[in-house]
Short mmCIF file of C-alpha atoms in Angstrom, two decimals:
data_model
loop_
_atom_site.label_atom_id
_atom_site.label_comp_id
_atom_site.label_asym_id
_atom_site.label_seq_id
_atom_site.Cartn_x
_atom_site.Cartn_y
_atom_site.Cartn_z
CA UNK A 11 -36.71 17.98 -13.18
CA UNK A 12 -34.22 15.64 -11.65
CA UNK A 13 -30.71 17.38 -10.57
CA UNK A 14 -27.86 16.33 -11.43
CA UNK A 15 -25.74 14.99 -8.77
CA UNK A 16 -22.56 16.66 -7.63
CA UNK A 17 -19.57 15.29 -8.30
CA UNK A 18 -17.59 16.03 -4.78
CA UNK A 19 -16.74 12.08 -4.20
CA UNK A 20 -13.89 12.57 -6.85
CA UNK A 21 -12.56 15.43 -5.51
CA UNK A 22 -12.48 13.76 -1.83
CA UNK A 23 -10.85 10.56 -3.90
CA UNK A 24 -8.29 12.94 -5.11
CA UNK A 25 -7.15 14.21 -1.86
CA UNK A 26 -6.83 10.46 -0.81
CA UNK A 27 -4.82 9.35 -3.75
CA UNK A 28 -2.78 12.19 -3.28
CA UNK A 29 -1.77 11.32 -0.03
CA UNK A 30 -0.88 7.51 -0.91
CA UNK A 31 1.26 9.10 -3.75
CA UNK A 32 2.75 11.50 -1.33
CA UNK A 33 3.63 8.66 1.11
CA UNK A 34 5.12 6.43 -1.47
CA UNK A 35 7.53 9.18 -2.73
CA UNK A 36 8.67 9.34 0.88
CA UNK A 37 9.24 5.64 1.85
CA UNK A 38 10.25 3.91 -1.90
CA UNK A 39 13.63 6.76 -2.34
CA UNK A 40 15.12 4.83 0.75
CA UNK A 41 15.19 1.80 -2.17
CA UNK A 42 16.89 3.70 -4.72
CA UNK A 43 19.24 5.57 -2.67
CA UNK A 44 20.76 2.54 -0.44
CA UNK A 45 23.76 1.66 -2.47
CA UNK A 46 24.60 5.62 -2.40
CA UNK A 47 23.42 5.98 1.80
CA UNK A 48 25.51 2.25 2.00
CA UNK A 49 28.60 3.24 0.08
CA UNK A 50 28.67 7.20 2.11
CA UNK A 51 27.89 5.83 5.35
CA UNK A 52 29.89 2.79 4.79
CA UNK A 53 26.92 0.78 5.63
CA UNK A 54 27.07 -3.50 5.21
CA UNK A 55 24.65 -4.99 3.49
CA UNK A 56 23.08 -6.05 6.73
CA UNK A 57 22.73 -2.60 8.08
CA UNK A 58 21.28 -1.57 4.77
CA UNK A 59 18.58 -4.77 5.43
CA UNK A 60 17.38 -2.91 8.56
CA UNK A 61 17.45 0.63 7.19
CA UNK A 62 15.45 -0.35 4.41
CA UNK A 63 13.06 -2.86 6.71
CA UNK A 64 12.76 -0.60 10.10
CA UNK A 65 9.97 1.28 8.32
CA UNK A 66 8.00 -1.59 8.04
CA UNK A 67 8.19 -2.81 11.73
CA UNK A 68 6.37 -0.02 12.95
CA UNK A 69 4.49 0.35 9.46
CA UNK A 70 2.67 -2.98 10.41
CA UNK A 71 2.31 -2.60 14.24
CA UNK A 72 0.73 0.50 14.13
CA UNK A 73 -1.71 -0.48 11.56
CA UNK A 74 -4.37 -1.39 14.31
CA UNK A 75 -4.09 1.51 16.47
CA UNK A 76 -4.08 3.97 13.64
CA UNK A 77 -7.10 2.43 12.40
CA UNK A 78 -8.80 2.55 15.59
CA UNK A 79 -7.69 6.08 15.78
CA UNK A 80 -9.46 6.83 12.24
CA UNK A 81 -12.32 5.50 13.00
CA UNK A 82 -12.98 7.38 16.48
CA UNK A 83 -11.38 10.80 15.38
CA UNK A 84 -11.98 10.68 11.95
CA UNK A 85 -9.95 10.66 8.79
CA UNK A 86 -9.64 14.48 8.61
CA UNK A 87 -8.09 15.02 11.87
CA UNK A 88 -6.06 11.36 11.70
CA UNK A 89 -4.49 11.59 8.05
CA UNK A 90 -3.95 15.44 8.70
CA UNK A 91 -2.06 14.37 11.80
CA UNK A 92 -0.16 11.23 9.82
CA UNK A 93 1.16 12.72 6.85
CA UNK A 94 2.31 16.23 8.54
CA UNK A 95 4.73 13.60 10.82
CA UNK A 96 5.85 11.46 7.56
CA UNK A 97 6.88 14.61 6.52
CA UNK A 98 8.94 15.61 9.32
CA UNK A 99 10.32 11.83 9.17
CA UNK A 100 11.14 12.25 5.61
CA UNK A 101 13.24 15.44 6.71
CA UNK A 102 14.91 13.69 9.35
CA UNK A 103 16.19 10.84 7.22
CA UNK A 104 17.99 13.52 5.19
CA UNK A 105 19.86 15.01 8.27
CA UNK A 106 20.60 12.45 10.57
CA UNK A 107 24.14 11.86 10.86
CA UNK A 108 24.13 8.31 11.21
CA UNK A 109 23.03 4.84 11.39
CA UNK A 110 20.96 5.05 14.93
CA UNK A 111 19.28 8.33 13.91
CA UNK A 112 18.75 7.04 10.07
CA UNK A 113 16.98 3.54 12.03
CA UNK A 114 14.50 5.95 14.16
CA UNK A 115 13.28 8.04 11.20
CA UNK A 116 12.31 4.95 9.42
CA UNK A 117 10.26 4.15 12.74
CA UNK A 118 9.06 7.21 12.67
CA UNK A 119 7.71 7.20 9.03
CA UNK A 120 6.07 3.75 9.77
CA UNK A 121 4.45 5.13 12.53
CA UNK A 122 2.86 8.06 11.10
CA UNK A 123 1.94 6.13 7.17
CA UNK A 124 0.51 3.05 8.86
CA UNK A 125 -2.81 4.93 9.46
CA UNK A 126 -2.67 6.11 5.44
CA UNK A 127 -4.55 2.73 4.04
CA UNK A 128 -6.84 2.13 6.98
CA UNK A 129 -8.53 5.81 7.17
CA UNK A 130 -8.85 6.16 3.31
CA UNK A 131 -10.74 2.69 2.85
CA UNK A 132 -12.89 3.48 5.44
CA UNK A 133 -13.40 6.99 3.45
CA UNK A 134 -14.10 5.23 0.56
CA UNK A 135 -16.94 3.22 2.23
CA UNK A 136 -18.35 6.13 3.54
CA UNK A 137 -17.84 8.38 0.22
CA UNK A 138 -18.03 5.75 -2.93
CA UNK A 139 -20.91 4.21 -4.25
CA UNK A 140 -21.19 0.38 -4.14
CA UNK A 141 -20.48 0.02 -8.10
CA UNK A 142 -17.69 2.32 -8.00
CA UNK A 143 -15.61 1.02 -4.65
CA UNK A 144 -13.38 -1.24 -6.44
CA UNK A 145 -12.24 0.99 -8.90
CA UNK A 146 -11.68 4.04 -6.81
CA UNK A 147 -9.49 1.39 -4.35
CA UNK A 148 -7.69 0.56 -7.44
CA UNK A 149 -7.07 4.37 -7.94
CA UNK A 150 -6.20 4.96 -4.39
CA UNK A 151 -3.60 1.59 -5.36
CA UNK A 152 -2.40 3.41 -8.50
CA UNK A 153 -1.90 7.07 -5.98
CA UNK A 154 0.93 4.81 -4.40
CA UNK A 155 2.45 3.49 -7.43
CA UNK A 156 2.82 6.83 -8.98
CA UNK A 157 4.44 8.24 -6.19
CA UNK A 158 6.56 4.79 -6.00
CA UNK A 159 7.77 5.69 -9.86
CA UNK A 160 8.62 9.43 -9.12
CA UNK A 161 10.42 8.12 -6.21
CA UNK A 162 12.32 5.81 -8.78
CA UNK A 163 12.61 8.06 -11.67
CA UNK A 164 13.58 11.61 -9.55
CA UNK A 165 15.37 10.02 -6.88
CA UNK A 166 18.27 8.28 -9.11
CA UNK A 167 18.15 11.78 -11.18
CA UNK A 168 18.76 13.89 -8.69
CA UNK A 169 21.21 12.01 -6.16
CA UNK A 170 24.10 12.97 -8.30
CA UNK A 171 23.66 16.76 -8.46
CA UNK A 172 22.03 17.24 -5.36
CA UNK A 173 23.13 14.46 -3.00
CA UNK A 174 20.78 12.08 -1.32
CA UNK A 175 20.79 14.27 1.83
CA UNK A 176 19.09 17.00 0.06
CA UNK A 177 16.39 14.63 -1.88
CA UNK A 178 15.30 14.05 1.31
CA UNK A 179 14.77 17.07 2.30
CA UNK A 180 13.06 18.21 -0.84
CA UNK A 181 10.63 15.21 -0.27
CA UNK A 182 9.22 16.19 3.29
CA UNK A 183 7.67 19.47 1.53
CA UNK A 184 4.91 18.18 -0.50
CA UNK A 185 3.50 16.47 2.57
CA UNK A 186 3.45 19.70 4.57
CA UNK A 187 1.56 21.30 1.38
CA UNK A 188 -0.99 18.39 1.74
CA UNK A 189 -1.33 18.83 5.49
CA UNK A 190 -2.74 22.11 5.00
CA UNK A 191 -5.15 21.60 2.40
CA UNK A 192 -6.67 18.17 3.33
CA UNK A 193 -7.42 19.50 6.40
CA UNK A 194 -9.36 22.78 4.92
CA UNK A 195 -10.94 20.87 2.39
CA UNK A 196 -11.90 17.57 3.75
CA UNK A 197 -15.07 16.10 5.69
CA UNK A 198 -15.29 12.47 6.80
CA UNK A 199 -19.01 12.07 5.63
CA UNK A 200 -20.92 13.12 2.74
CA UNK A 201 -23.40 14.46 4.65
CA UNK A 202 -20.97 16.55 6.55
CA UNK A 203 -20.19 18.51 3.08
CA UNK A 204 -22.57 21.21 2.29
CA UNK A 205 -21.41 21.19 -1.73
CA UNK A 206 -23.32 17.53 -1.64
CA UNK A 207 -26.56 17.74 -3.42
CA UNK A 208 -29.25 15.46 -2.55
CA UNK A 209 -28.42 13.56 -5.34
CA UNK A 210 -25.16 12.55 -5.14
CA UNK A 211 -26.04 11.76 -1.35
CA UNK A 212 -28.82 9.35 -2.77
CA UNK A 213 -26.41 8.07 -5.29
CA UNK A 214 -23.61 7.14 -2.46
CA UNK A 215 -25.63 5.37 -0.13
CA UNK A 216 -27.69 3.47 -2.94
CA UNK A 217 -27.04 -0.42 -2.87
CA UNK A 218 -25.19 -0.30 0.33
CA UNK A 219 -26.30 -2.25 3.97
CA UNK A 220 -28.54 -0.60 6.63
CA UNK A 221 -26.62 1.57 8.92
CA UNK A 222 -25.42 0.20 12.13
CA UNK A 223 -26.11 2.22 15.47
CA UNK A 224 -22.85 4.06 16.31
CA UNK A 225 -23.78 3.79 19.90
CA UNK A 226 -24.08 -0.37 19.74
CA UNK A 227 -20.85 -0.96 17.34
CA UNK A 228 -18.92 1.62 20.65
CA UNK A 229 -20.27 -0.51 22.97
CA UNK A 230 -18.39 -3.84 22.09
CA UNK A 231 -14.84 -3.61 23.51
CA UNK A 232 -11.78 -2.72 21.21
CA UNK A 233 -10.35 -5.96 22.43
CA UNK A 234 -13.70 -8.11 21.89
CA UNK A 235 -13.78 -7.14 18.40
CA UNK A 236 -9.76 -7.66 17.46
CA UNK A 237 -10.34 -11.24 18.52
CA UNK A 238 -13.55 -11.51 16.43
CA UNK A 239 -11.92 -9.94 13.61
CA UNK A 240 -8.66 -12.12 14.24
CA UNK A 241 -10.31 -15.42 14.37
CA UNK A 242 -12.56 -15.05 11.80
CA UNK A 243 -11.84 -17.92 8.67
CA UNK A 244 -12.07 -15.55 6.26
CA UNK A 245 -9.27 -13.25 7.59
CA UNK A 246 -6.98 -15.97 7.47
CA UNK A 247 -6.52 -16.14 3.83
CA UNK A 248 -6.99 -12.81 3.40
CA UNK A 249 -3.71 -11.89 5.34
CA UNK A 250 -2.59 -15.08 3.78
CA UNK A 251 -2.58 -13.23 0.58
CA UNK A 252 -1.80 -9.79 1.77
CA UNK A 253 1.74 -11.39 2.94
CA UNK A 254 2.38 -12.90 -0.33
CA UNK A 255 1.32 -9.54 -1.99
CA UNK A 256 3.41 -7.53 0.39
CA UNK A 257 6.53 -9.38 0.69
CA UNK A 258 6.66 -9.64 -3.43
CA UNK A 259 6.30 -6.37 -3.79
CA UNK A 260 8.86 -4.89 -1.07
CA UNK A 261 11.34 -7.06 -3.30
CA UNK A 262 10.71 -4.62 -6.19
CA UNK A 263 10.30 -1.54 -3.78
CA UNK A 264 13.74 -1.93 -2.07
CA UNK A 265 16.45 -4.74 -3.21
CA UNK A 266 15.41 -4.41 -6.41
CA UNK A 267 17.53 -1.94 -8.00
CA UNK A 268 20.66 -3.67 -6.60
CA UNK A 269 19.21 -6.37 -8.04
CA UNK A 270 19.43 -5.26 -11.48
CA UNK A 271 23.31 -3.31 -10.69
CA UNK A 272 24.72 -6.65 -9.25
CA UNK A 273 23.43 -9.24 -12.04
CA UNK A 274 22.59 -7.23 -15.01
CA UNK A 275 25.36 -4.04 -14.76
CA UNK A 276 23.57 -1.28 -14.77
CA UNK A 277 23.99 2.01 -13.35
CA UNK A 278 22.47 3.64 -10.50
CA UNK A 279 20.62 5.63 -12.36
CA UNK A 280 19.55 2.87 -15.02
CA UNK A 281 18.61 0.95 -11.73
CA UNK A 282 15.95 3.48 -10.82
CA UNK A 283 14.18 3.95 -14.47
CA UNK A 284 14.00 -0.08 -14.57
CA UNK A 285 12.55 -0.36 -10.95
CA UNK A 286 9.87 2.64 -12.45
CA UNK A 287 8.92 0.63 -15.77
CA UNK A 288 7.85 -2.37 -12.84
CA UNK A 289 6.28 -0.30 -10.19
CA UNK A 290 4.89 1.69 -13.84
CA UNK A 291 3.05 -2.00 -14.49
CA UNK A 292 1.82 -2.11 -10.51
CA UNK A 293 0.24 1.51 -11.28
CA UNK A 294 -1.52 0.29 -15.01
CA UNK A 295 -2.52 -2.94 -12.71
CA UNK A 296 -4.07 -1.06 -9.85
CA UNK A 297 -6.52 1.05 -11.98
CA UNK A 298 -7.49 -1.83 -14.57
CA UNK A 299 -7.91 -4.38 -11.86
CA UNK A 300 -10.36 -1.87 -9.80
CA UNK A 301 -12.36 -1.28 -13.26
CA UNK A 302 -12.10 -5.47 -13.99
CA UNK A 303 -13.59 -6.03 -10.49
CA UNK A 304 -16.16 -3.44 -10.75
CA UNK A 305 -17.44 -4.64 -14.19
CA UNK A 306 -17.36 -8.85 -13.06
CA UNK A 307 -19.42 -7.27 -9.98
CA UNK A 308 -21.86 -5.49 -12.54
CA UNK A 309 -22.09 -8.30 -14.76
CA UNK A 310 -22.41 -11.33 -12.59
CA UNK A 311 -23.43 -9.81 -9.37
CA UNK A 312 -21.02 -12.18 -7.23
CA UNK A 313 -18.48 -10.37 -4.94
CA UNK A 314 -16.53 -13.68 -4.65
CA UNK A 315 -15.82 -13.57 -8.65
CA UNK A 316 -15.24 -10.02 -8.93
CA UNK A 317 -12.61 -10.64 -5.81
CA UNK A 318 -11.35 -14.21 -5.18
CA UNK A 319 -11.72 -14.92 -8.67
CA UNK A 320 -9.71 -12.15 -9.97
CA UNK A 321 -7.15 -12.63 -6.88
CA UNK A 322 -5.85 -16.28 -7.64
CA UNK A 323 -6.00 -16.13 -11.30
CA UNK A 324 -3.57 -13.02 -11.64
CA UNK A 325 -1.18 -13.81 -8.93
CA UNK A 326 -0.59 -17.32 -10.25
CA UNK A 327 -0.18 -15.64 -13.55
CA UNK A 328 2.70 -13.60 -12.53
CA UNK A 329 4.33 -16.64 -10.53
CA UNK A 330 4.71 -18.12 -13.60
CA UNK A 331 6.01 -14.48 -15.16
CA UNK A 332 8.76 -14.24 -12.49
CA UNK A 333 9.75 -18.03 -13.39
CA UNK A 334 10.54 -16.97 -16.98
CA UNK A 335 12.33 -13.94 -16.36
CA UNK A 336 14.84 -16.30 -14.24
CA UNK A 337 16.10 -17.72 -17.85
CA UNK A 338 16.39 -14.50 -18.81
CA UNK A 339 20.21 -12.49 -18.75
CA UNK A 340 18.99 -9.53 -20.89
CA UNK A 341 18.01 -6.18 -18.42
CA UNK A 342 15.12 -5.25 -20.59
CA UNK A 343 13.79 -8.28 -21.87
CA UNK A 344 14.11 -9.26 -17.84
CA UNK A 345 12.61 -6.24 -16.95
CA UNK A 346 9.83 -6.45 -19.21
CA UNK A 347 8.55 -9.92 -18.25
CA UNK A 348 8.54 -8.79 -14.65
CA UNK A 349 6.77 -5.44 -15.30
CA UNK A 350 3.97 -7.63 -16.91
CA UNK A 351 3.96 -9.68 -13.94
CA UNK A 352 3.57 -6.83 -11.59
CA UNK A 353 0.46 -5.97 -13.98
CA UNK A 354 -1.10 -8.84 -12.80
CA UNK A 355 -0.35 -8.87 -9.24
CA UNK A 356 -1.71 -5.46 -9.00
CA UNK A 357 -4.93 -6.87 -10.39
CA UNK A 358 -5.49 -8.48 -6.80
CA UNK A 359 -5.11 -5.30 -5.37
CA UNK A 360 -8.12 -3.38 -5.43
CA UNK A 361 -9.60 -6.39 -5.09
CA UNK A 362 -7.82 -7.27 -1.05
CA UNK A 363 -9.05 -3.01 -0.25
CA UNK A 364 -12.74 -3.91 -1.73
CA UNK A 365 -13.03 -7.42 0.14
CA UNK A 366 -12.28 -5.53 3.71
CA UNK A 367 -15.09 -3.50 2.72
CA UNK A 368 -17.38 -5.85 2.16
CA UNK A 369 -16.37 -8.06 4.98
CA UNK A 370 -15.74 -5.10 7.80
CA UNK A 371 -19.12 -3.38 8.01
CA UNK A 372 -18.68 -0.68 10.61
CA UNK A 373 -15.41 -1.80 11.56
CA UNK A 374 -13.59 -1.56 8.11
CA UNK A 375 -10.57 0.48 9.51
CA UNK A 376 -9.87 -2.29 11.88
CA UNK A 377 -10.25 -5.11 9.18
CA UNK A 378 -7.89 -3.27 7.09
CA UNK A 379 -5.67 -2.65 9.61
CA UNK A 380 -5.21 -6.35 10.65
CA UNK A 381 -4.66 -7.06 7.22
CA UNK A 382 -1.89 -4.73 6.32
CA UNK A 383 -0.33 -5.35 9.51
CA UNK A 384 0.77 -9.12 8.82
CA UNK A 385 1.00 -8.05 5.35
CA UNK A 386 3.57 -5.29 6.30
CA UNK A 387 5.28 -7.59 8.80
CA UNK A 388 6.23 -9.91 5.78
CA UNK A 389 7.35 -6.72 3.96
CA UNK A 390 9.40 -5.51 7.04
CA UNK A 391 11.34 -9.19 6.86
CA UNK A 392 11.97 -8.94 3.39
CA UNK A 393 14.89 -6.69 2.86
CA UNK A 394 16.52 -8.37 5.44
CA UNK A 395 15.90 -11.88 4.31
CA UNK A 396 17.25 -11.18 1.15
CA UNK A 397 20.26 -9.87 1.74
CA UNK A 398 20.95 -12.95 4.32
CA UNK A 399 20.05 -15.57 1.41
CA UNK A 400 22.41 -13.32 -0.90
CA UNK A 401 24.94 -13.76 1.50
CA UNK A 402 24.40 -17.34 1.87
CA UNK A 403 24.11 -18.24 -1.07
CA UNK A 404 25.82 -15.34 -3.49
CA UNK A 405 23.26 -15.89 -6.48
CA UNK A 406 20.72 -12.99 -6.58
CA UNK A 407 18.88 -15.11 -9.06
CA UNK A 408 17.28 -17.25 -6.58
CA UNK A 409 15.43 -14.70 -5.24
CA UNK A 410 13.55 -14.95 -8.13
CA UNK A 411 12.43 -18.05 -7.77
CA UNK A 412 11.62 -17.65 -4.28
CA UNK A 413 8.70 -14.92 -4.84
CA UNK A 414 7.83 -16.64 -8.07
CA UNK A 415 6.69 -19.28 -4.84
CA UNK A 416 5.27 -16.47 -2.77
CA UNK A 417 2.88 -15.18 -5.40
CA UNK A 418 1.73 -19.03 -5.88
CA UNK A 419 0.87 -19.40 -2.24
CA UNK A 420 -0.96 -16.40 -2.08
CA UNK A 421 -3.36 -17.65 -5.37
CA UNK A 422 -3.85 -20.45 -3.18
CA UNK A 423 -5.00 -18.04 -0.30
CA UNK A 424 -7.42 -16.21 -2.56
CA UNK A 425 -9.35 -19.19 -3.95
CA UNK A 426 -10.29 -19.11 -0.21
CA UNK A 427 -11.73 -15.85 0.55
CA UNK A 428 -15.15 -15.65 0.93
CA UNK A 429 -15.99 -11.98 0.84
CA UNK A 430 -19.62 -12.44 0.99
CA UNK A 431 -20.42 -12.47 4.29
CA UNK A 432 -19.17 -10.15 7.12
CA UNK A 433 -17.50 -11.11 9.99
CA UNK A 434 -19.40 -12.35 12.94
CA UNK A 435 -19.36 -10.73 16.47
CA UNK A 436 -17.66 -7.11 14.42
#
């Protein structure tokens, strides 16, 4: 009789959503706690742009490296290393004394999270089957969003009886927990893990292309294959859409919440429970979009459907969302139109991890990599965009319109992804 197959993938899943929940916590209180950190430290609104964006400089440089780093060491030895330094970061940002020392924790954060994304996608080639990639991206999507709404919901809660210093503290410990775990429990490969059973094994690499020689994909030089990679067609509109995604959502993951106290008078608190419900509808998005793509997939058999497809029809979708919450003066009628919207942004999610997959072969860390980095770039300019058009123009409503704009564009970029074939010369 036929054994069962084990069930170890989900477990090694949970360990990587865990850590993209972890990291979020870390990175989205900054957003909640800036009118506090700005008001205490006596902060402008400038300063409080490059607080906010430093992460995201280093976030998006080191997206490359780390990647390259995860896929020589490995993603046990390379996310152990990340997230034990994110951790330390986190601490930091809750003792330094100052603006300088505040600006270098953020860099330090980036540093040590931009390796996060890279090294779990490329686990989730290694680990997932075929069928089931999408979805388990979308999970590893939803890992971040949950840790984004604790962030939002604990951080506003517990400023006022603890003080932002010590949130921050409290934050760096769950990482350190992590550290020590992932790296007893963990193996990069399914091979590598004795409680895999035959089956599962045969299940996982069902469907999937013929293995590539490790010895000819280390041969080609790192530099060789970045300008393959770089020049490639299809990686233009794919960091095409990654900015739009990324720049939209660092609105809602840092300026938001001032946002909401400056134009619809709420309270700090309030602030952080709205900014949840929103990042709550990127969370719902990330899990239904992977389980969407997976199904078109199924169904229809065409990765350009199940990716492209589902990519420009959602983020048009919430364009027009963001456009109608403009007319809107009412906080929860505002909020609610925009937490739909980020439903349907995070739709084209799962889809972006998935397409790298397809389109990286051996070299998916460095596919992702590039991707996030422009992506992240565009995040990193964000915060501090906005708060010069706020100053320039005093009307936080605008802002609306502009990434009602952005998510248009990148529709635009998705109905021209072709995830179908891999990139040439990788």
């Amino acid at each position: 009789m036929a054994v069962a197959p084990t069930t170890i993938r989900y477990r090694t899943l949970t360990w990587l959503t865990l850590a993209a929940a972890i990291a979020y916590l870390c990175r989205n209180a900054v957003g909640v706690a800036e009118s506090t950190v700005r008001e205490d430290l006596g902060f402008t609104l400038e300063q409080s742009g490059w607080f906010m964006g430093a992460f995201f400089w280093t976030y998006s440089l080191f997206q490359v490296p780390s990647g390259w780093l995860a896929e020589r060491w490995g993603t046990r030895f390379t996310l152990s290393l990340f997230a034990f330094a994110w951790s330390v970061a986190t601490f930091g940002i809750g003792v330094a004394p100052g603006f300088g020392l505040l600006i270098v924790a953020q860099l330090v954060m980036g540093v040590a999270q931009a390796g996060i994304f890279p090294a779990s996608c490329n686990s989730i080639g290694h680990w997932m089957p075929l069928g089931q990639r999408s979805l388990s991206c979308g999970i590893l999507a939803a890992g971040m969003q949950g840790g984004a709404i604790l962030a939002s919901a604990l951080t506003g809660l517990l400023i006022a009886p603890l003080g932002w210093r010590w949130v921050f503290v409290g934050f760096a410990v769950p990482g350190i927990l992590w550290t020590i775990g992932f790296y007893l429990r963990f193996r990069n490969d399914p091979s590598q893990d004795s409680r895999v059973n035959d089956s599962e094994l045969a299940l996982i690499q069902a469907a999937r292309s013929p293995a590539i020689d490790p010895a000819a994909a280390n041969s080609i030089s790192e530099w060789r294959e970045l300008l393959a990679i770089a020049r490639s067609p299809v990686m233009f509109w794919l960091c095409g859409q990654q900015i739009c995604r990324g720049s939209g959502y660092m609105f809602f993951a840092s300026w938001f919440p001032t946002f909401l106290q400056e134009t619809r008078g709420v309270s700090v608190a309030e602030s952080g429970y709205l900014q949840g419900l929103v990042l709550a509808g990127t969370l719902t998005g990330s899990i239904f979009g992977g389980t969407l793509v997976d199904w078109i997939w199924r169904r229809t058999g065409s990765l350009r459907l199940s990716r492209s497809g589902v990519g420009a029809t959602f983020l048009a979708a919430c364009a027009v969302l963001i456009v109608a919450a403009w007319f809107v003066q009412s906080a929860v009628l505002a909020v609610a139109l925009l937490s739909l919207g980020s439903f349907l942004a995070a739709l084209a999610g799962p889809c972006a991890f998935a397409a790298t997959i397809d389109i990286g072969g051996p070299r998916v860390p460095q596919v992702f990599g590039l991707m996030n980095m422009v992506g992240n770039l565009a995040a990193a300019a964000c915060p501090i965009l906005v708060g010069w058009l706020f100053q320039w123009t005093s009307n936080w409503n605008l802002v609306l319109l502009m990434f009602a704009g952005v998510y248009l564009v990148g529709a635009i970029c998705w109905v021209f992804v072709n995830p179908q074939k891999q990139i040439d010369g990788v």
